[in-house]
Amino acid sequence: MTGEALASAFEEQRGRLVAVAQRMLGSRADAEDAVQEAWLRLARQDADTIDNLSGWLTTVVGRVCIDVLRSRKARPEDSYDEPPELLVLEDSPEEDALLAESVGVALVVVLDTLGPAERLAFVLHDLFAVPFAEVGEILGKSADAAKMLASRARRKVQGRRPADEPRQHAVVEAFLAAAREGDFESLVEMLDPDVTWRSQSRHGEVVRLGAAEVATRVQRGARAVVTTRPALVNGKPGMVSWSRTGKLLGVMSCTIVDGRIVEIDSVSDPRRLAAMGVTSRESSSSE
């Protein structure tokens, strides 16, 4: 394989590799560094000896992430302290709801509750459907051992689910219903008087304060959005919005205290939205 062909093959895998590494490390910058390290190792490797490039790269990225996580554990003062990127899990059909909720919560608590090997087994298998045999190869363990690690991680994650999670989702659903109906008074009632809305758009960050201003913005935006569905965003209740053509317009995460929304974080910057891996309405409806 020529150098140009190898580079092209690697670029085809880059998006998936960054997504894996980001969910392992919680940082887009660290994820890109891990993937770059995989490229450097690939460039030093005789590509003709690699039978499965996708599997080889997943193995390398997984092991680089393990090294990073172990290094963080050894030197906690070096831990990454920038707020994590928004990680989104859309609501699933009813038969997948329990698994969807556990994975959504995992995205926010995984760094604090799971050891490096547990984390890798959980992320690769539960989020990216990597077979346990391949996970075991990355960890230097058997498939059964990898399955046990993922199972143990899943139990830890489920044990950390907030007790009031159903009530928080109900608040978001009621908020969405009020926005669709143009019920300004109900929107204000569900917002804390000092609510903060931080919005990341292509023009930078915009901060809006106060229930009236936020409700006005939400009501105006609801008229321009065709489809909005509840979602788990960084383990919190949130929502995802699409246009008539199926284009992803925005993602919102809500912090709820005592039945009211006290903080909203939203992203509408196309570049950041693309990095989240949320499917369009067209692609999700065709599956």
Tab-separated table of C-alpha atoms in Angstrom:
chain	number	residue	atom	x	y	z
A	1	MET	CA	0.000	0.000	0.000
A	2	THR	CA	1.399	3.381	-0.979
A	3	GLY	CA	1.811	6.185	1.537
A	4	GLU	CA	-1.012	8.135	-0.087
A	5	ALA	CA	-3.360	5.157	-0.004
A	6	LEU	CA	-2.497	4.496	3.637
A	7	ALA	CA	-3.191	8.112	4.584
A	8	SER	CA	-6.514	7.981	2.752
A	9	ALA	CA	-7.501	4.741	4.498
A	10	PHE	CA	-6.596	6.259	7.860
A	11	GLU	CA	-8.682	9.382	7.213
A	12	GLU	CA	-11.701	7.175	6.538
A	13	GLN	CA	-11.298	5.809	10.082
A	14	ARG	CA	-10.438	9.077	11.831
A	15	GLY	CA	-13.972	10.162	12.767
A	16	ARG	CA	-14.810	6.837	14.386
A	17	LEU	CA	-11.477	6.689	16.209
A	18	VAL	CA	-11.879	10.209	17.615
A	19	ALA	CA	-15.391	9.321	18.808
A	20	VAL	CA	-14.062	6.234	20.622
A	21	ALA	CA	-11.172	8.137	22.197
A	22	GLN	CA	-13.348	11.082	23.221
A	23	ARG	CA	-15.738	8.838	25.106
A	24	MET	CA	-12.781	7.154	26.763
A	25	LEU	CA	-10.940	10.335	27.725
A	26	GLY	CA	-13.714	12.932	28.024
A	27	SER	CA	-11.759	15.504	26.012
A	28	ARG	CA	-11.808	16.249	22.297
A	29	ALA	CA	-8.217	17.531	22.408
A	30	ASP	CA	-6.928	14.418	24.202
A	31	ALA	CA	-8.904	12.212	21.802
A	32	GLU	CA	-7.307	13.855	18.778
A	33	ASP	CA	-3.874	13.433	20.370
A	34	ALA	CA	-4.564	9.718	20.866
A	35	VAL	CA	-5.652	9.308	17.249
A	36	GLN	CA	-2.591	11.222	16.048
A	37	GLU	CA	-0.413	8.825	18.036
A	38	ALA	CA	-2.145	5.935	16.261
A	39	TRP	CA	-1.288	7.535	12.917
A	40	LEU	CA	2.362	7.893	13.898
A	41	ARG	CA	2.506	4.231	14.858
A	42	LEU	CA	0.763	3.246	11.623
A	43	ALA	CA	3.268	5.261	9.603
A	44	ARG	CA	6.089	3.242	11.202
A	45	GLN	CA	4.313	-0.051	10.554
A	46	ASP	CA	4.525	-2.197	7.421
A	47	ALA	CA	0.930	-1.748	6.299
A	48	ASP	CA	1.049	-4.919	4.209
A	49	THR	CA	1.270	-6.938	7.433
A	50	ILE	CA	-2.065	-5.547	8.703
A	51	ASP	CA	-5.017	-7.735	7.745
A	52	ASN	CA	-7.717	-5.588	9.359
A	53	LEU	CA	-6.817	-1.892	9.434
A	54	SER	CA	-9.977	-0.863	11.299
A	55	GLY	CA	-9.368	-3.413	14.047
A	56	TRP	CA	-5.645	-2.587	14.219
A	57	LEU	CA	-6.353	1.129	14.653
A	58	THR	CA	-9.051	0.501	17.258
A	59	THR	CA	-6.572	-1.634	19.202
A	60	VAL	CA	-3.870	1.035	19.078
A	61	VAL	CA	-6.224	3.864	20.054
A	62	GLY	CA	-7.680	1.764	22.843
A	63	ARG	CA	-4.254	1.012	24.276
A	64	VAL	CA	-3.161	4.646	23.990
A	65	CYS	CA	-6.293	5.666	25.906
A	66	ILE	CA	-5.579	3.062	28.575
A	67	ASP	CA	-2.068	4.513	29.000
A	68	VAL	CA	-3.462	8.049	29.290
A	69	LEU	CA	-6.041	7.010	31.880
A	70	ARG	CA	-3.478	5.148	33.956
A	71	SER	CA	-1.171	8.147	33.786
A	72	ARG	CA	-3.983	10.394	35.023
A	73	LYS	CA	-4.637	8.034	37.914
A	74	ALA	CA	-0.972	8.083	38.865
A	75	ARG	CA	-0.792	11.882	38.602
A	76	PRO	CA	-4.262	13.220	39.507
A	77	GLU	CA	-2.933	16.769	39.534
A	78	ASP	CA	-2.534	16.472	35.761
A	79	SER	CA	-6.160	15.499	35.202
A	80	TYR	CA	-7.993	17.283	32.444
A	81	ASP	CA	-10.040	20.066	33.992
A	82	GLU	CA	-11.734	21.664	30.973
A	83	PRO	CA	-15.504	21.076	30.838
A	84	PRO	CA	-16.211	18.001	28.685
A	85	GLU	CA	-17.760	18.196	25.254
A	86	LEU	CA	-21.509	17.574	25.189
A	87	LEU	CA	-22.094	13.872	24.628
A	88	VAL	CA	-25.506	12.960	23.295
A	89	LEU	CA	-27.608	9.826	23.378
A	90	GLU	CA	-30.976	10.088	21.671
A	91	ASP	CA	-34.053	8.469	23.176
A	92	SER	CA	-34.440	4.893	21.959
A	93	PRO	CA	-37.591	2.850	21.279
A	94	GLU	CA	-39.343	1.593	24.399
A	95	GLU	CA	-37.669	-1.798	24.324
A	96	ASP	CA	-34.221	-0.100	24.441
A	97	ALA	CA	-35.117	2.618	26.944
A	98	LEU	CA	-33.421	1.130	30.009
A	99	LEU	CA	-30.159	0.503	28.184
A	100	ALA	CA	-30.286	3.969	26.630
A	101	GLU	CA	-30.679	5.605	30.017
A	102	SER	CA	-27.799	3.647	31.550
A	103	VAL	CA	-25.468	4.484	28.678
A	104	GLY	CA	-26.456	8.151	28.792
A	105	VAL	CA	-25.596	8.392	32.460
A	106	ALA	CA	-22.379	6.490	31.801
A	107	LEU	CA	-21.167	9.226	29.508
A	108	VAL	CA	-21.000	11.657	32.391
A	109	VAL	CA	-19.946	9.442	35.306
A	110	VAL	CA	-17.666	6.983	33.538
A	111	LEU	CA	-14.420	8.858	34.215
A	112	ASP	CA	-15.074	8.943	37.948
A	113	THR	CA	-16.456	5.459	38.562
A	114	LEU	CA	-14.667	3.063	36.234
A	115	GLY	CA	-11.115	1.801	36.137
A	116	PRO	CA	-9.266	2.054	32.806
A	117	ALA	CA	-9.899	-1.569	31.765
A	118	GLU	CA	-13.571	-1.430	32.787
A	119	ARG	CA	-13.998	1.843	30.952
A	120	LEU	CA	-12.510	0.554	27.732
A	121	ALA	CA	-14.595	-2.636	27.809
A	122	PHE	CA	-17.773	-0.672	28.502
A	123	VAL	CA	-17.187	2.067	25.932
A	124	LEU	CA	-16.068	-0.215	23.110
A	125	HIS	CA	-18.758	-2.839	23.587
A	126	ASP	CA	-21.779	-0.891	24.836
A	127	LEU	CA	-21.285	2.307	22.832
A	128	PHE	CA	-19.520	1.030	19.707
A	129	ALA	CA	-20.593	-2.632	19.541
A	130	VAL	CA	-17.028	-3.975	19.386
A	131	PRO	CA	-17.138	-7.766	19.999
A	132	PHE	CA	-15.773	-8.948	23.331
A	133	ALA	CA	-13.151	-11.043	21.543
A	134	GLU	CA	-11.650	-7.870	20.053
A	135	VAL	CA	-11.983	-5.972	23.337
A	136	GLY	CA	-10.141	-8.791	25.051
A	137	GLU	CA	-7.309	-8.610	22.519
A	138	ILE	CA	-6.881	-4.890	23.191
A	139	LEU	CA	-6.764	-5.511	26.943
A	140	GLY	CA	-4.619	-8.620	26.696
A	141	LYS	CA	-7.429	-10.683	28.247
A	142	SER	CA	-9.885	-13.365	27.166
A	143	ALA	CA	-13.271	-12.539	25.673
A	144	ASP	CA	-14.943	-13.812	28.854
A	145	ALA	CA	-12.773	-11.539	31.001
A	146	ALA	CA	-13.649	-8.553	28.791
A	147	LYS	CA	-17.345	-9.435	29.113
A	148	MET	CA	-17.018	-9.537	32.904
A	149	LEU	CA	-15.310	-6.121	32.928
A	150	ALA	CA	-18.071	-4.569	30.834
A	151	SER	CA	-20.756	-6.185	32.996
A	152	ARG	CA	-19.132	-4.893	36.174
A	153	ALA	CA	-18.843	-1.410	34.646
A	154	ARG	CA	-22.495	-1.492	33.618
A	155	ARG	CA	-23.582	-2.352	37.173
A	156	LYS	CA	-21.534	0.555	38.542
A	157	VAL	CA	-23.071	2.927	36.032
A	158	GLN	CA	-26.612	1.810	36.753
A	159	GLY	CA	-25.964	2.188	40.462
A	160	ARG	CA	-25.145	5.865	39.954
A	161	ARG	CA	-28.365	6.829	38.165
A	162	PRO	CA	-30.072	9.780	39.868
A	163	ALA	CA	-33.131	8.790	41.888
A	164	ASP	CA	-35.175	11.692	40.490
A	165	GLU	CA	-34.239	11.090	36.849
A	166	PRO	CA	-37.827	10.267	35.701
A	167	ARG	CA	-39.136	13.504	37.254
A	168	GLN	CA	-36.405	15.509	35.546
A	169	HIS	CA	-37.292	14.010	32.165
A	170	ALA	CA	-40.935	14.891	32.816
A	171	VAL	CA	-39.952	18.540	33.343
A	172	VAL	CA	-38.139	18.626	29.988
A	173	GLU	CA	-41.054	16.983	28.187
A	174	ALA	CA	-43.498	19.496	29.694
A	175	PHE	CA	-41.147	22.315	28.725
A	176	LEU	CA	-41.053	21.043	25.129
A	177	ALA	CA	-44.846	20.792	25.033
A	178	ALA	CA	-45.228	24.384	26.275
A	179	ALA	CA	-42.731	25.592	23.659
A	180	ARG	CA	-44.616	23.832	20.845
A	181	GLU	CA	-47.924	25.298	22.023
A	182	GLY	CA	-46.494	28.789	22.453
A	183	ASP	CA	-47.493	28.821	26.138
A	184	PHE	CA	-45.209	31.590	27.410
A	185	GLU	CA	-46.565	31.572	30.965
A	186	SER	CA	-45.952	27.849	31.375
A	187	LEU	CA	-42.423	28.218	30.020
A	188	VAL	CA	-41.647	30.922	32.569
A	189	GLU	CA	-43.178	28.827	35.364
A	190	MET	CA	-40.851	25.895	34.593
A	191	LEU	CA	-37.748	28.114	34.595
A	192	ASP	CA	-35.937	29.310	37.689
A	193	PRO	CA	-36.215	33.134	37.868
A	194	ASP	CA	-32.407	33.357	37.640
A	195	VAL	CA	-31.992	30.667	34.981
A	196	THR	CA	-28.808	30.839	32.899
A	197	TRP	CA	-28.649	29.795	29.236
A	198	ARG	CA	-25.218	29.405	27.658
A	199	SER	CA	-25.426	28.985	23.908
A	200	GLN	CA	-22.467	27.934	21.748
A	201	SER	CA	-23.009	29.022	18.141
A	202	ARG	CA	-20.710	29.628	15.199
A	203	HIS	CA	-20.452	33.222	16.412
A	204	GLY	CA	-19.175	32.246	19.874
A	205	GLU	CA	-20.800	31.995	23.277
A	206	VAL	CA	-23.975	33.884	24.155
A	207	VAL	CA	-25.291	33.992	27.720
A	208	ARG	CA	-28.931	34.777	28.482
A	209	LEU	CA	-30.176	35.377	32.020
A	210	GLY	CA	-33.616	35.311	33.560
A	211	ALA	CA	-36.778	33.311	32.947
A	212	ALA	CA	-38.514	35.872	30.731
A	213	GLU	CA	-35.579	36.286	28.329
A	214	VAL	CA	-34.947	32.549	28.090
A	215	ALA	CA	-38.653	31.757	27.593
A	216	THR	CA	-38.868	34.344	24.815
A	217	ARG	CA	-35.874	32.814	23.067
A	218	VAL	CA	-37.253	29.271	23.406
A	219	GLN	CA	-40.676	30.299	22.127
A	220	ARG	CA	-39.139	32.038	19.112
A	221	GLY	CA	-36.876	29.086	18.343
A	222	ALA	CA	-39.719	26.570	18.587
A	223	ARG	CA	-41.427	28.219	15.610
A	224	ALA	CA	-38.333	27.620	13.455
A	225	VAL	CA	-37.798	23.988	14.486
A	226	VAL	CA	-39.829	21.155	13.011
A	227	THR	CA	-38.779	18.234	15.230
A	228	THR	CA	-37.498	18.306	18.803
A	229	ARG	CA	-37.045	15.133	20.820
A	230	PRO	CA	-35.937	14.500	24.401
A	231	ALA	CA	-32.409	13.136	24.753
A	232	LEU	CA	-29.758	12.379	27.334
A	233	VAL	CA	-26.994	14.971	27.070
A	234	ASN	CA	-23.971	14.449	29.335
A	235	GLY	CA	-26.213	12.264	31.439
A	236	LYS	CA	-28.714	15.093	31.954
A	237	PRO	CA	-32.203	15.516	30.512
A	238	GLY	CA	-32.025	17.515	27.312
A	239	MET	CA	-33.296	17.771	23.762
A	240	VAL	CA	-32.199	17.539	20.124
A	241	SER	CA	-33.745	19.598	17.293
A	242	TRP	CA	-33.913	19.078	13.523
A	243	SER	CA	-35.102	21.110	10.543
A	244	ARG	CA	-37.651	20.054	7.910
A	245	THR	CA	-34.845	18.592	5.786
A	246	GLY	CA	-33.492	16.481	8.651
A	247	LYS	CA	-30.571	18.805	9.368
A	248	LEU	CA	-29.422	18.806	12.974
A	249	LEU	CA	-30.003	22.297	14.386
A	250	GLY	CA	-29.093	22.102	18.038
A	251	VAL	CA	-28.553	20.168	21.245
A	252	MET	CA	-29.551	21.349	24.719
A	253	SER	CA	-28.715	20.039	28.187
A	254	CYS	CA	-30.813	21.076	31.204
A	255	THR	CA	-29.913	21.213	34.881
A	256	ILE	CA	-33.040	20.809	36.989
A	257	VAL	CA	-33.421	21.594	40.691
A	258	ASP	CA	-36.689	21.228	42.623
A	259	GLY	CA	-38.701	20.794	39.437
A	260	ARG	CA	-37.391	23.899	37.674
A	261	ILE	CA	-34.736	24.384	35.009
A	262	VAL	CA	-31.889	26.400	36.538
A	263	GLU	CA	-29.315	26.087	33.751
A	264	ILE	CA	-29.324	25.329	30.029
A	265	ASP	CA	-26.281	24.557	27.894
A	266	SER	CA	-26.903	24.493	24.162
A	267	VAL	CA	-24.848	23.989	21.025
A	268	SER	CA	-25.803	25.114	17.524
A	269	ASP	CA	-22.320	25.441	16.032
A	270	PRO	CA	-22.342	23.042	13.024
A	271	ARG	CA	-18.744	21.957	13.643
A	272	ARG	CA	-19.406	20.962	17.243
A	273	LEU	CA	-22.687	19.313	16.310
A	274	ALA	CA	-20.920	17.234	13.666
A	275	ALA	CA	-18.436	16.026	16.281
A	276	MET	CA	-21.232	14.683	18.502
A	277	GLY	CA	-22.255	11.975	16.066
A	278	VAL	CA	-26.013	12.563	16.448
A	279	THR	CA	-27.854	11.021	13.503
A	280	SER	CA	-30.111	13.082	11.275
A	281	ARG	CA	-33.851	12.418	11.293
A	282	GLU	CA	-33.623	10.963	7.798
A	283	SER	CA	-30.898	8.466	8.658
A	284	SER	CA	-32.433	7.444	11.976
A	285	SER	CA	-35.889	6.909	10.455
A	286	SER	CA	-34.488	4.657	7.753
A	287	GLU	CA	-32.854	2.229	10.138
